[in-house]
XYZ file of C-alpha atoms in Angstrom:
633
model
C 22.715 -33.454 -9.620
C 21.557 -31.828 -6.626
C 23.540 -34.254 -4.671
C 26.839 -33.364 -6.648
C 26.196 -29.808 -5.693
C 26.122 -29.933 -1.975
C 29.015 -32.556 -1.797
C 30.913 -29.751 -3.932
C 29.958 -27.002 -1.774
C 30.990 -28.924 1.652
C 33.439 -31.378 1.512
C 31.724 -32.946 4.764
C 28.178 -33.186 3.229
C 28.248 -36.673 1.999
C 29.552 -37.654 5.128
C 27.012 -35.950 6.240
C 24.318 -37.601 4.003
C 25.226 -41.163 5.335
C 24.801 -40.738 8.357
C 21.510 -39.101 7.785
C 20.665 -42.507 5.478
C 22.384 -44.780 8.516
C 19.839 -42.726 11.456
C 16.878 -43.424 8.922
C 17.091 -46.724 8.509
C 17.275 -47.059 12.451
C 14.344 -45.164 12.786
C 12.560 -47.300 10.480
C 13.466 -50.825 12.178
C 12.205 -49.060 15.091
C 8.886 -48.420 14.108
C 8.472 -51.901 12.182
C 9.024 -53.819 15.558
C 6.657 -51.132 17.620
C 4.301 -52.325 14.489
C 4.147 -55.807 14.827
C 3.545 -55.677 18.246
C 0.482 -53.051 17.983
C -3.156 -52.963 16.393
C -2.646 -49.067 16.001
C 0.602 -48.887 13.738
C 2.100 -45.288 13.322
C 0.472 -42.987 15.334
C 0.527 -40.212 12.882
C -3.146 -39.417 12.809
C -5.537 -38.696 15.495
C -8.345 -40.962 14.556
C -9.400 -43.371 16.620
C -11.082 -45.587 14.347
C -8.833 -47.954 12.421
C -8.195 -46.961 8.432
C -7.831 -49.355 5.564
C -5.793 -46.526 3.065
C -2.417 -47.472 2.863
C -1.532 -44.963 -0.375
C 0.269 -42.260 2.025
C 3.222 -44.796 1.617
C 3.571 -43.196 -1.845
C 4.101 -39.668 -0.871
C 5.246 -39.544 2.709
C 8.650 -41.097 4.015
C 8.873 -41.983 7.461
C 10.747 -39.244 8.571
C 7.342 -36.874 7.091
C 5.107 -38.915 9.286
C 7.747 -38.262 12.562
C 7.023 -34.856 11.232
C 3.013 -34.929 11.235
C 3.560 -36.877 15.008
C 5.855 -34.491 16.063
C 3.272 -31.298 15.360
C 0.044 -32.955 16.782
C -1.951 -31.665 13.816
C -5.246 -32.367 14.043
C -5.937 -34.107 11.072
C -4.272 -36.826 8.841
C -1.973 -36.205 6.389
C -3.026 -35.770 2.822
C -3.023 -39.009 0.902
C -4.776 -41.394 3.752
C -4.361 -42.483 7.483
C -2.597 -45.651 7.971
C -4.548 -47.375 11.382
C -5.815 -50.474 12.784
C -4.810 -54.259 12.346
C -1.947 -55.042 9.328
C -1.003 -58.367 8.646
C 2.654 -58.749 9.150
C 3.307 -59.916 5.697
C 1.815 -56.631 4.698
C 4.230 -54.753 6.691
C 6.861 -56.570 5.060
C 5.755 -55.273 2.244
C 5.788 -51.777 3.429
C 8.503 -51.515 5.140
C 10.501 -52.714 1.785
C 8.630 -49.735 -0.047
C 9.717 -47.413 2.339
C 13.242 -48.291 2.197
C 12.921 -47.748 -1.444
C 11.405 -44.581 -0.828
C 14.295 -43.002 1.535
C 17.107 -45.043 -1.468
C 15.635 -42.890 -4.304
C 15.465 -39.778 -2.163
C 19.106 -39.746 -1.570
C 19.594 -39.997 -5.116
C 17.940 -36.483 -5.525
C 19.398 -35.183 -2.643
C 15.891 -35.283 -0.856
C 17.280 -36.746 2.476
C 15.027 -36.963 5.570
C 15.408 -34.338 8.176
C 17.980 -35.226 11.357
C 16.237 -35.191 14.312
C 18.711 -32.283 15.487
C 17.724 -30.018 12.044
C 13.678 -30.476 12.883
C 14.820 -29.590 16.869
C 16.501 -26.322 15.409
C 13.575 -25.523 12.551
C 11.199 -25.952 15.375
C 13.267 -23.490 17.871
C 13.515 -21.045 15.083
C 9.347 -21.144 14.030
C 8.247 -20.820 17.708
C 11.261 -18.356 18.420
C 8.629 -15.447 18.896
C 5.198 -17.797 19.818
C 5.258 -17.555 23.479
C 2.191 -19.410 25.385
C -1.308 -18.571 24.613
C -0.416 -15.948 21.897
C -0.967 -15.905 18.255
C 1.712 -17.771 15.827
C 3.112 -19.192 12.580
C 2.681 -22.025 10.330
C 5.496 -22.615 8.191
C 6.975 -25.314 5.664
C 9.714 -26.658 3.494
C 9.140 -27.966 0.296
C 11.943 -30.174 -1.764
C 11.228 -31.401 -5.469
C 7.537 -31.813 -4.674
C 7.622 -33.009 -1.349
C 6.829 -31.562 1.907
C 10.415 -31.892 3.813
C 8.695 -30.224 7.408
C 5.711 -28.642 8.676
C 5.006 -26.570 11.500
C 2.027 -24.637 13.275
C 2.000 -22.734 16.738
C -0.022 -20.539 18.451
C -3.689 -19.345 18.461
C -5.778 -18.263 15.045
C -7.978 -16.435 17.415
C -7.195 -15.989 21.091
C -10.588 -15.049 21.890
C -12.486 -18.415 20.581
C -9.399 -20.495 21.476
C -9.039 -22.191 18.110
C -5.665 -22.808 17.411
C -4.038 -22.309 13.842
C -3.865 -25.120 11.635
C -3.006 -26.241 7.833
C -6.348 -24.628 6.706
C -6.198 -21.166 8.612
C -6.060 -18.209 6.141
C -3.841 -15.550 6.576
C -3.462 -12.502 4.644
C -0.234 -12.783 2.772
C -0.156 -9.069 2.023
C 2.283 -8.703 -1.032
C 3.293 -12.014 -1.853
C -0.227 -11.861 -3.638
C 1.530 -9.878 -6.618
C 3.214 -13.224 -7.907
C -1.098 -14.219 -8.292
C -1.983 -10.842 -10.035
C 0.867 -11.571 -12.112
C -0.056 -14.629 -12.968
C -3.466 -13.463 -14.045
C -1.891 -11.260 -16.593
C 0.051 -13.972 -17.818
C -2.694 -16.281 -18.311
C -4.700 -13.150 -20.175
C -0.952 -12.664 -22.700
C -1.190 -16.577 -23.586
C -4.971 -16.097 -24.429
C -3.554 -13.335 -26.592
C -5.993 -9.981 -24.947
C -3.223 -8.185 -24.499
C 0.809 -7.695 -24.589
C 3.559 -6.462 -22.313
C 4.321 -4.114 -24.452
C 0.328 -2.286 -24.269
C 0.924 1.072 -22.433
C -1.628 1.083 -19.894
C -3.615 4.208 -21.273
C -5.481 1.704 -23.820
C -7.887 0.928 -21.017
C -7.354 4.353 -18.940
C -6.945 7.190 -21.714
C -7.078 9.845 -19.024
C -4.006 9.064 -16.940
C -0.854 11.162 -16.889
C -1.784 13.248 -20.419
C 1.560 15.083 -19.930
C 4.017 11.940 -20.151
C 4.349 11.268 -23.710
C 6.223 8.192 -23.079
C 4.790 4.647 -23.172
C 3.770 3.345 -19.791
C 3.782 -0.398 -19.798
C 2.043 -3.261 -18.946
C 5.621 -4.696 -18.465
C 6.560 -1.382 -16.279
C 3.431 -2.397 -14.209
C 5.035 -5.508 -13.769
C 8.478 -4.760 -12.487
C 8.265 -1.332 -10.852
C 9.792 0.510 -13.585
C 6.709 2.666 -14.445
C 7.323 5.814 -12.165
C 3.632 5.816 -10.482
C 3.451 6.975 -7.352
C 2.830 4.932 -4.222
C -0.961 4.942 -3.198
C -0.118 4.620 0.485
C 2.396 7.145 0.243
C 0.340 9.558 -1.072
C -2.801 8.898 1.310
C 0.233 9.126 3.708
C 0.678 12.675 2.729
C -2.650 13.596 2.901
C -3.024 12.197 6.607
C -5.054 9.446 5.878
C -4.595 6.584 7.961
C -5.369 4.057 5.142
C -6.215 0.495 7.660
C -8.971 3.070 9.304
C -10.300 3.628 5.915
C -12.565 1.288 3.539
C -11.159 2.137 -0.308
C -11.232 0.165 -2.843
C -9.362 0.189 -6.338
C -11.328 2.757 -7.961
C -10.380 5.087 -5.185
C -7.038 4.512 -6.029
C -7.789 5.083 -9.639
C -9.361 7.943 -8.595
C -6.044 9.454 -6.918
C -3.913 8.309 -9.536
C -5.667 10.288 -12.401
C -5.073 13.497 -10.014
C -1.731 13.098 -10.130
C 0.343 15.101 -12.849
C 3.836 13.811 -12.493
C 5.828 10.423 -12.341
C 8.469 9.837 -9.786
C 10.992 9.635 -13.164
C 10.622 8.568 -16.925
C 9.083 5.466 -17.173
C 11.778 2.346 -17.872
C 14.612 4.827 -16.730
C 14.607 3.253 -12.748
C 13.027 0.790 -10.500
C 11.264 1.701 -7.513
C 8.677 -0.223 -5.629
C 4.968 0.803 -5.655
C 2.069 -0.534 -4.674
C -0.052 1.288 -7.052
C 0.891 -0.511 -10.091
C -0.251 -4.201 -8.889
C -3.649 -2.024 -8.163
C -3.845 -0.896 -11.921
C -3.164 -4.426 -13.129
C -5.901 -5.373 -11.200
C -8.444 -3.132 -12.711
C -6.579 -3.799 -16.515
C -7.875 -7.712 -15.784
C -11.281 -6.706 -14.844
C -11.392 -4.994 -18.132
C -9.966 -7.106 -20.425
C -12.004 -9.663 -18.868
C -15.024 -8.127 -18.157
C -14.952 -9.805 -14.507
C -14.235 -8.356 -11.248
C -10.718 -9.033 -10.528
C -11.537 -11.657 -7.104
C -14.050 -13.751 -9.544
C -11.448 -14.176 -12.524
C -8.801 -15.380 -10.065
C -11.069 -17.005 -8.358
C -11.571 -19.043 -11.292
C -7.693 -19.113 -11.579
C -7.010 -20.474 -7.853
C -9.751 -23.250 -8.526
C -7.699 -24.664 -11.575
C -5.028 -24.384 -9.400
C -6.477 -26.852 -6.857
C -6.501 -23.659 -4.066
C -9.451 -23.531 -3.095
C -8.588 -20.831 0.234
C -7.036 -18.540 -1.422
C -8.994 -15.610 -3.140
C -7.956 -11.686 -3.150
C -10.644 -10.009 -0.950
C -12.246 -7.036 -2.116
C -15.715 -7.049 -0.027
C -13.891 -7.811 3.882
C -17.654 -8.449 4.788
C -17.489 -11.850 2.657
C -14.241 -12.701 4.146
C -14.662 -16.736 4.011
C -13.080 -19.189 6.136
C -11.299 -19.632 9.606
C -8.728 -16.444 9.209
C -5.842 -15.749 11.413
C -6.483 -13.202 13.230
C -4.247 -10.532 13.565
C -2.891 -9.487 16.828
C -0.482 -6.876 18.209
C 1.488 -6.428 21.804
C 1.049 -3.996 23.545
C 1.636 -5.195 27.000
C -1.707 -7.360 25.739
C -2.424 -9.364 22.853
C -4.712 -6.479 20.367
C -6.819 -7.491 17.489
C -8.522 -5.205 15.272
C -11.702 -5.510 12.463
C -9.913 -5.595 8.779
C -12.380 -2.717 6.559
C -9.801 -2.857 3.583
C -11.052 -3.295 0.657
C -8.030 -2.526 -1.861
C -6.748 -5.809 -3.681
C -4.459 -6.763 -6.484
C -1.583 -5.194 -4.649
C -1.748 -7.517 -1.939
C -5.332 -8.014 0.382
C -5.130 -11.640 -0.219
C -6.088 -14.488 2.055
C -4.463 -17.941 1.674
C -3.645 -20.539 3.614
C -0.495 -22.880 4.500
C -1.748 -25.972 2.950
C -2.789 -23.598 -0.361
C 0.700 -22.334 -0.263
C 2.523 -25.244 -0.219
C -0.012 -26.613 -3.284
C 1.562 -23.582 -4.972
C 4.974 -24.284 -4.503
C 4.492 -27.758 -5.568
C 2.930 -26.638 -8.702
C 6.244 -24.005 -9.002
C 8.750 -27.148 -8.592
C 6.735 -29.010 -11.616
C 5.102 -31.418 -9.149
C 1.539 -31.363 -7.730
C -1.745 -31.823 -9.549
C -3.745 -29.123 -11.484
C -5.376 -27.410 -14.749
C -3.190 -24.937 -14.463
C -1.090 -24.339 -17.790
C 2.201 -25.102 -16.813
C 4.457 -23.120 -19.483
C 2.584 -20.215 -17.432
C 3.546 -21.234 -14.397
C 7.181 -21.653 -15.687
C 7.059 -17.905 -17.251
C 5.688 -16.468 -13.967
C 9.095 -17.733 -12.260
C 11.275 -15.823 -14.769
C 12.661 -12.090 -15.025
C 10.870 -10.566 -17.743
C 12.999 -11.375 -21.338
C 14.481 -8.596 -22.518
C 14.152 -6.047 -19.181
C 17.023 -4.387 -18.361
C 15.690 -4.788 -14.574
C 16.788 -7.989 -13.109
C 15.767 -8.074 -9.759
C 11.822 -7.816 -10.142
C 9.309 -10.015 -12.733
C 6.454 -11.027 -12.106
C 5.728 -10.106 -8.397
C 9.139 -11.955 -7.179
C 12.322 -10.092 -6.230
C 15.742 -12.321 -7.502
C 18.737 -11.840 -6.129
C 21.933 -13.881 -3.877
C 21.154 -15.038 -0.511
C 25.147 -15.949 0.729
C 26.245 -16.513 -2.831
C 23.011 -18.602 -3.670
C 20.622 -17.154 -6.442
C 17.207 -16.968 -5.020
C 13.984 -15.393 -5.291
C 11.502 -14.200 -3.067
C 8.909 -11.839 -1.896
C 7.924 -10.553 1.802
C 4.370 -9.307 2.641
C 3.394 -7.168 5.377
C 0.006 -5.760 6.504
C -0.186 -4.813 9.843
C 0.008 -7.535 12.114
C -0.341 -10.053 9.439
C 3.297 -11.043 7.822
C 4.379 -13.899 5.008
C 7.617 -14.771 3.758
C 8.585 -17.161 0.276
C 11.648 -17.890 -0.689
C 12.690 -19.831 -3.456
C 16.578 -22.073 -4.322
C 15.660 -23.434 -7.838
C 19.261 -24.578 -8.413
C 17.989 -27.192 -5.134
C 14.239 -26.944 -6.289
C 13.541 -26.092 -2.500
C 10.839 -23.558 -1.559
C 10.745 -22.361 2.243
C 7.269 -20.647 3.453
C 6.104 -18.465 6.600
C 2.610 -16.951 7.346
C 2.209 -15.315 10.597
C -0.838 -13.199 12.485
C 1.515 -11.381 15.181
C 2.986 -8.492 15.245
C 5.947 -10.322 17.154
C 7.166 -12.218 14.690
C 10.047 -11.478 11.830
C 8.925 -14.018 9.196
C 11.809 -12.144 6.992
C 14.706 -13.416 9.380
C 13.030 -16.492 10.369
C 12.456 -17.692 7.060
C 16.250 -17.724 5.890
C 17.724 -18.808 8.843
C 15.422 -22.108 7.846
C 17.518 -22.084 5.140
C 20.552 -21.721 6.520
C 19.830 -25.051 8.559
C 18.435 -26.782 5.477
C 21.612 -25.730 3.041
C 24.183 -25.467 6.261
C 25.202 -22.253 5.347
C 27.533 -20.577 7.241
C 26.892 -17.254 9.348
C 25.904 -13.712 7.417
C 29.767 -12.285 8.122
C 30.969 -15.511 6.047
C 29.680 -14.010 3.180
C 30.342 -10.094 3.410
C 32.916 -7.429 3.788
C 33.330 -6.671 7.144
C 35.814 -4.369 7.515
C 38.032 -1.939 5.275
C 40.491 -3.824 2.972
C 43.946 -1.405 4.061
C 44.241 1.796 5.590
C 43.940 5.007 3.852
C 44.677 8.931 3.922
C 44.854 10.119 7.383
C 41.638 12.233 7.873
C 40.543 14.833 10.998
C 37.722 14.387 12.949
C 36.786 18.196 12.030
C 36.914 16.706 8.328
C 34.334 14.474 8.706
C 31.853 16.210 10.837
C 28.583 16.952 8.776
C 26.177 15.246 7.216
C 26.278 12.387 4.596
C 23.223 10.731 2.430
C 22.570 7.649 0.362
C 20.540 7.752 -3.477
C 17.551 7.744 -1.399
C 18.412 10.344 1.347
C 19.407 7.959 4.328
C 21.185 9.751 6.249
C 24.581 9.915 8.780
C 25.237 12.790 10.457
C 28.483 13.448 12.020
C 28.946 15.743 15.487
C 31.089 16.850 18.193
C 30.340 17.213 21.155
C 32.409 17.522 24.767
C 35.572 16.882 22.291
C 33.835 13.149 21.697
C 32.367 12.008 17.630
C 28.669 11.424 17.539
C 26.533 9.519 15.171
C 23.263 10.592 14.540
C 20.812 8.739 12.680
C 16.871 9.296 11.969
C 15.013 7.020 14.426
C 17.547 5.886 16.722
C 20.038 6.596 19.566
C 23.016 8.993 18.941
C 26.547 6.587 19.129
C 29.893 7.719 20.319
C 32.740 6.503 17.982
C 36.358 6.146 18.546
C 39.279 6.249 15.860
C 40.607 3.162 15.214
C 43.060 4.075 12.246
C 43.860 6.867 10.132
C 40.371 7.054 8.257
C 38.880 4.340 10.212
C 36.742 4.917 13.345
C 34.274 2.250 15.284
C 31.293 2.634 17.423
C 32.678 2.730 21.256
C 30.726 -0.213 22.532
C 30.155 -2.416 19.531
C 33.727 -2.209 17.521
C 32.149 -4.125 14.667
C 30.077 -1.335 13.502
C 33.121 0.621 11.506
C 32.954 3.578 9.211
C 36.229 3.828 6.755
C 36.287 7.846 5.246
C 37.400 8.677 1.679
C 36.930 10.528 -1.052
C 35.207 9.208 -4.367
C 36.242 9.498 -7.695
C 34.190 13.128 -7.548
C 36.593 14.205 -4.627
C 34.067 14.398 -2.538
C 34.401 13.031 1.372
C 32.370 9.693 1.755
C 31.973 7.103 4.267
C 31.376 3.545 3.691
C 29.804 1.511 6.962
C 30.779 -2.202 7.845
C 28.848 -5.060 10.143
C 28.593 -8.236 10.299
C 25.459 -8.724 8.501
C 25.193 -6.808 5.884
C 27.273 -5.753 2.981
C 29.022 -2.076 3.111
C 27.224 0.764 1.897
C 28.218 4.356 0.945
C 26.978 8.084 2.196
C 28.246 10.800 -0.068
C 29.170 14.079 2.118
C 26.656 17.238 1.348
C 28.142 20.424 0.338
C 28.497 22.911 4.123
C 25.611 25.827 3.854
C 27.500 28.993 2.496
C 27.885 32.014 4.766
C 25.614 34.486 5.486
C 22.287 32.076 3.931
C 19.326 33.085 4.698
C 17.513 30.469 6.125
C 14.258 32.987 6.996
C 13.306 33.147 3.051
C 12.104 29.731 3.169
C 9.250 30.522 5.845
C 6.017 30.275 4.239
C 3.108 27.621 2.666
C 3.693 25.641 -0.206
C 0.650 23.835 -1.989
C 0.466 20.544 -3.990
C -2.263 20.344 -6.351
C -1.978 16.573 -6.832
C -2.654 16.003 -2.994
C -4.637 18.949 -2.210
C -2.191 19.329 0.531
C -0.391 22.010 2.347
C 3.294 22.263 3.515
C 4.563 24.957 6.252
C 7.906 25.760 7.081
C 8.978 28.207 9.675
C 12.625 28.821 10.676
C 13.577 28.208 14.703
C 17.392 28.456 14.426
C 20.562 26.605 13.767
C 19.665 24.419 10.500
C 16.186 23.856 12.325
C 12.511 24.581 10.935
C 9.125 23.870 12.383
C 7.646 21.779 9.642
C 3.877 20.913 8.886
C 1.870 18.791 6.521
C -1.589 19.035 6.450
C -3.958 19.113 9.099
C -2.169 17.508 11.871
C 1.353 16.531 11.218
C 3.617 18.601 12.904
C 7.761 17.741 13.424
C 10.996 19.446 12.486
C 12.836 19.315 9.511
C 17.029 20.078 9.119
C 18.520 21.949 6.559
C 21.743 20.090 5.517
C 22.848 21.627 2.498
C 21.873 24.973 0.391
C 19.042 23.167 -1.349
C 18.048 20.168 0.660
C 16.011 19.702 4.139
C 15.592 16.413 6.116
C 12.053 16.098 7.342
C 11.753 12.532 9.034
C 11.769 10.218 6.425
C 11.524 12.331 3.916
C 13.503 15.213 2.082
C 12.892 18.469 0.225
C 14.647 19.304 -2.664
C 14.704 23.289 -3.037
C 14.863 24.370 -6.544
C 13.731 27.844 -8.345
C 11.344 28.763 -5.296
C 9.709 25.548 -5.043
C 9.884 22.319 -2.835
C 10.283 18.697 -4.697
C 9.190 16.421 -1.635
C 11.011 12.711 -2.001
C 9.785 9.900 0.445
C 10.862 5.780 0.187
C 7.751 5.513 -2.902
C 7.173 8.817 -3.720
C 9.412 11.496 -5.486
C 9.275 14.889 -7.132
C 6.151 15.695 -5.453
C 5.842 19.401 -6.308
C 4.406 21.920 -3.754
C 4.616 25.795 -5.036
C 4.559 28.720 -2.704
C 0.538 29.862 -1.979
C-alpha cells in the first residue's frame, strides 16, 4: 500500500525503488565474497572475540548493519553480533535469508537506504556538531524497523565520553505525550474521565469560573490557565536558577483569579496544565507522579526514561548540556518541576517507543492505549492538539509531532502514519535546530520537494493602487505581532520587534518588496471590515495577515497614563512614565526596565508583550499569558 502511494506521488519513484533493490543486491554479493574469504565476517560490531548468535539476521538487513559500520557505535546491535568462523554452507544459507529479507521489504515500501540518502542524513545530523563539541543522536524508524541511526559529538566535554545509544537527554516537552499516556492508562482503569473538571481533586482553584475545567481541557490546551513560566516571568524570576517543584506551581496557580478566556472557547499552549495532570495522577493514584510512570516506562521495556523530580537522583550517563559562547558552557540542572516536560530519555528508549507507536516492538504495555494516545481527542472541536502531540500538514502530508526545548537541551518527533515512519532528534547544544533538522530528514526520506513548492509565495494579481503615506503605521496579528510601517529620508521602513529595520521598494500598485531580498513581499488591502491590512510572502512559509490599528486621535493625552498599576495575582508592580512621541519608560518589578509604544488609543507594545487599556486599567497579554489585570495603586 505504502508502495502504491509513493509511486502515485512521483511518477519516478519506482524507478527509483529498483534501482535501490538493483544497488542492494550488489552490496550484498559484495560482502558474501569478503565473507568467505575472512574468519571475521561483517564487521559491524567491535568485539574482538568471535560470536556464535546469528538471530540479528531476523531484524537487521544489510543495508542496517552498513548503517551500525558506518557510525562506529560502540556496541553491537540489538539482537546479537555475528563474528568469527561460518561455514560456507551456512552463509549460503544466510545470504538466501537476507535476500528474502530486502524482497519482502520492498513489498512494504521499506527499501534500504542509498548510499547517497545516508551521505545527506549524515550531512544534515552533524550540520551543527563541529569537532570536540557536544551533539545529536538521531533515528528513522519504518514499520518497526530502524531505517538509520546516528550519534555525534561529546555527552560531556569535560570527561571526554562521547554520546551514544544509551545517553539520556532531557526531552523537555515531548514528555507530555508520557503524562498523557499516564492519564490514559488511569481512564481505562476507570479512576477517572475526561470529562472530570479538575476541581474534584483541587476544590480551591479559580472559585470565580463557574464553568467546567476539564481533564480533557488539560489535555489539549483549551483550559485558559495561565503559563507557569510566564508568570514567574513576570515576577522576575529566572525559573532554571530556581529549584520548584509542582506544588510551587500549584501554589501560584491557586493565586491566580482569572483565566486567559472561557475554558473550551480557544487553544493556547501552557505549560501549567501538563503540571496539574501530574499532580491529578499522584492523587488518583496515591503515588508520586516519577514512581507511577516509572512503573509505566518499565512495562514499556524503557528502562532510561523516567520524569525527574529530585535532579539530585538524576540516574544514568546524561547529555550534558552545553552553550557557545565563544566556549563550550555547561551548567548544574536544580529543576525540579515535571509532568510538563523535565524528562530524561534516551535514543535507544525513544526509538523502543516509536516501535511500540507503529504496532511493532515488544511490551506489557496495553496497546488499545497506545493506539488512543496517537489520536485527537473524539469529539474536541480542537484538532491540532491530543494527547501531548500537535497534528497538522507538513508539505501536504498529515503529520504529528511535538518539539521540546529546555535550555541547551532540544528533541524533536515527528510522526507520517499514512508511511508508518517516525523520525527522532535529541540534542545537548545550544547550536543545534533539531526543529529544522528533523524535517529536512524527511524531506530526504519522502523526496519532497523544497518549502516554496508547497506555499503561496507571492500575491495572486494586482490590486487597488495604494500610497506609501497610506500604509505607514502600525499593523498586528491575533496575538499582537507586530509590523510597523515608517518613512524616513523619503525611503519605507520596516520595523519589527527584535530585529533590523528593512528598506522596501514598490514593486506594483499595492505590492512592495524588501530592497535586498525581493522575495520577502508585502501585498496591502483592505479586509472585508475595510480596514487596511497587509499580508507577507516568503519562500518558506505560508502568508500571514496584520490588521492596521486605528491612528491615535488628536490632542490625546498620553501624560494620564503615568503612574503604578498593581496585580494582585503576581504581587507585581507595573510603571509607566511618558518620554514623548508614542514612547513611555516602562517597568515591571524590581529590575525590568525597557520602553513600551503606544500604537493605538487603547493599546501599548512593550517587547513581547502588549497592554490593553480599558476603563483605567491595564490587561497585560504575553505569547501564554492574557488578561493579566494590573489596577492603578
Amino acid at each position: 500500500m505504502a508502495k502504491d502511494k509513493f509511486a502515485a506521488e512521483s511518477p519516478g519513484r519506482e524507478t527509483l525503488r529498483r534501482n535501490k533493490m538493483a544497488n542492494a543486491y550488489d552490496r550484498v554479493y559484495t560482502w558474501f565474497d569478503d565473507l568467505k574469504s575472512k574468519t571475521l565476517c561483517c564487521g559491524v560490531c567491535v568485539y574482538a572475540k568471535p560470536c556464535t548468535c546469528l538471530n540479528w539476521i531476523s531484524d537487521f538487513t544489510i543495508e542496517r548493519a552498513e548503517i551500525w559500520r558506518k557510525t562506529n557505535l560502540p556496541q553491537s546491535p540489538r539482537g546479537g553480533r555475528l563474528c568469527g568462523e561460518i561455514k560456507l554452507k551456512t552463509m549460503r544459507i544466510i545470504f538466501l535469508s537476507i535476500l528474502t529479507i530486502l524482497s519482502y521489504s520492498t513489498v512494504l515500501g521499506q527499501t534500504s537506504l542509498s548510499a547517497k540518502q545516508i551521505e545527506l542524513l549524515d550531512s544534515i545530523a552533524t550540520q551543527d556538531v563541529p569537532k570536540n563539541a557536544p551533539g545529536i543522536a538521531t533515528a528513522i524508524i519504518q514499520d518497526g524497523k530502524v531505517i538509520y541511526e546516528k550519534y555525534a559529538g561529546y555527552a560531556d566535554l569535560k570527561e571526554s565520553t562521547l554520546i551514544k545509544n544509551s545517553t539520556r537527554f532531557n526531552i523537555a516537552s515531548n514528555g507530555k505525550q508520557f503524562t498523557a499516556l499516564a492519564v490514559l492508562t488511569l481512564i481505562e482503569k476507570d479512576n477517572l474521565r475526561l470529562s472530570d473538571d479538575i476541581r474534584k481533586w483541587f476544590p480551591t482553584l479559580f472559585p470565580n469560573i463557574k464553568e467546567n475545567i476539564t481533564m480533557q481541557s488539560l489535555l489539549n490546551h483549551t483550559s485558559g490557565i495561565r503559563d507557569c513560566y510566564d508568570l514567574w516571568s513576570l515576577q522576575g524570576y529566572t525559573w532554571w536558577e530556581k529549584s520548584f517543584n509542582n506544588n510551587d506551581v500549584l501554589a501560584l496557580i491557586e493565586k491566580q483569579s482569572d483565566l486567559n478566556f472561557q475554558p473550551d472557547t480557544k487553544y493556547l499552549y501552557s505549560n501549567t496544565n501538563y503540571i496539574l495532570l501530574a499532580l491529578i495522577v499522584e492523587k488518583v493514584s496515591n503515588k508520586s507522579f516519577a514512581e507511577y510512570t516509572n512503573e509505566m516506562f518499565k512495562q514499556l521495556n524503557m528502562p532510561n526514561t523516567s520524569f525527574e523530580s529530585d535532579f539530585t537522583k538524576i540516574r544514568g550517563q546524561i547529555g550534558r548540556a552545553y552553550f557557545n559562547f565563544d566556549t563550550w558552557i555547561t551548567y548544574k540542572w536544580i529543576w525540579n518541576v515535571c509532568g510538563d516536560g523535565n524528562i530524561f530519555s534516551s535514543l535507544e528508549d525513544q526509538i523502543q517507543w516509536e516501535k511500540l507507536v507503529q504496532g511493532k516492538g515488544i511490551s506489557t504495555f496495553s496497546r488499545q492505549t497506545i493506539l488512543q494516545s496517537q489520536e485527537i481527542i473524539k469529539g474536541s472541536k480542537f484538532e491540532n492538539y491530543g494527547y501531548g502531540l500537535e497534528f497538522g500538514k507538513y508539505k501536504d502530508l498529515n503529520y504529528s509531532f511535538h518539539e521540546g526545548a529546555t535550555g541547551a537541551w532540544k528533541a524533536t518527533v515527528i510522526r507520517f502514519p499514512q508511511y508508518n515512519l517516525s523520525i527522532l532528534t535529541l540534542t545537548n547544544t545550544g547550536k543545534s535546530t533539531p526543529n529544522t533538522q528533523t524535517r529536512q530528514m524527511a524531506d530526504i526520506i519522502l523526496e519532497l520537494k523544497p518549502v516554496e513548492a508547497y506555499v503561496v509565495t507571492k500575491p495572486a494579481s494586482i490590486g487597488k493602487y495604494v500610497s506609501e503615506d497610506e500604509i505607514l503605521g502600525t499593523y498586528l496579528t491575533e496575538s499582537d505581532f507586530a509590523f510597523t510601517f515608517e518613512k524616513k529620508d523619503n525611503k519605507i521602513f520596516l520595523k519589527r520587534l527584535g530585529r533590523n529595520d528593512v528598506e522596501l521598494e514598490r514593486e506594483a500598485d499595492n505590492i512592495f518588496h524588501q530592497k535586498f531580498d525581493p522575495a520577502f513581499k508585502q501585498e496591502f488591502s483592505t479586509n472585508s471590515k475595510g480596514e487596511m491590512q497587509i499580508t507577507a510572502y516568503y519562500i518558506n512559509h505560508s502568508p500571514y495577515s496584520l490588521t492596521k490599528v486605528n491612528q491615535i486621535l488628536n490632542g490625546y493625552d498620553f501624560k494620564s497614563l503615568n503612574g503604578d498599576y498593581v496585580n494582585l495575582e503576581t504581587n507585581t508592580i507595573l510603571s509607566l512614565k511618558y518620554i514623548n512621541g508614542m514612547s513611555y519608560k516602562i517597568k515591571l518589578g524590581k529590575s525590568y526596565k525597557t520602553k513600551g509604544m503606544l500604537v493605538s488609543n487603547t493599546k501599548m507594545l512593550v517587547d513581547s508583550y502588549s497592554l490593553e487599556l480599558r476603563n483605567g486599567a491595564l490587561f497585560l497579554n504575553g505569547e501564554r499569558i492574557k488578561e493579566v489585570k494590573y489596577v492603578r495603586k
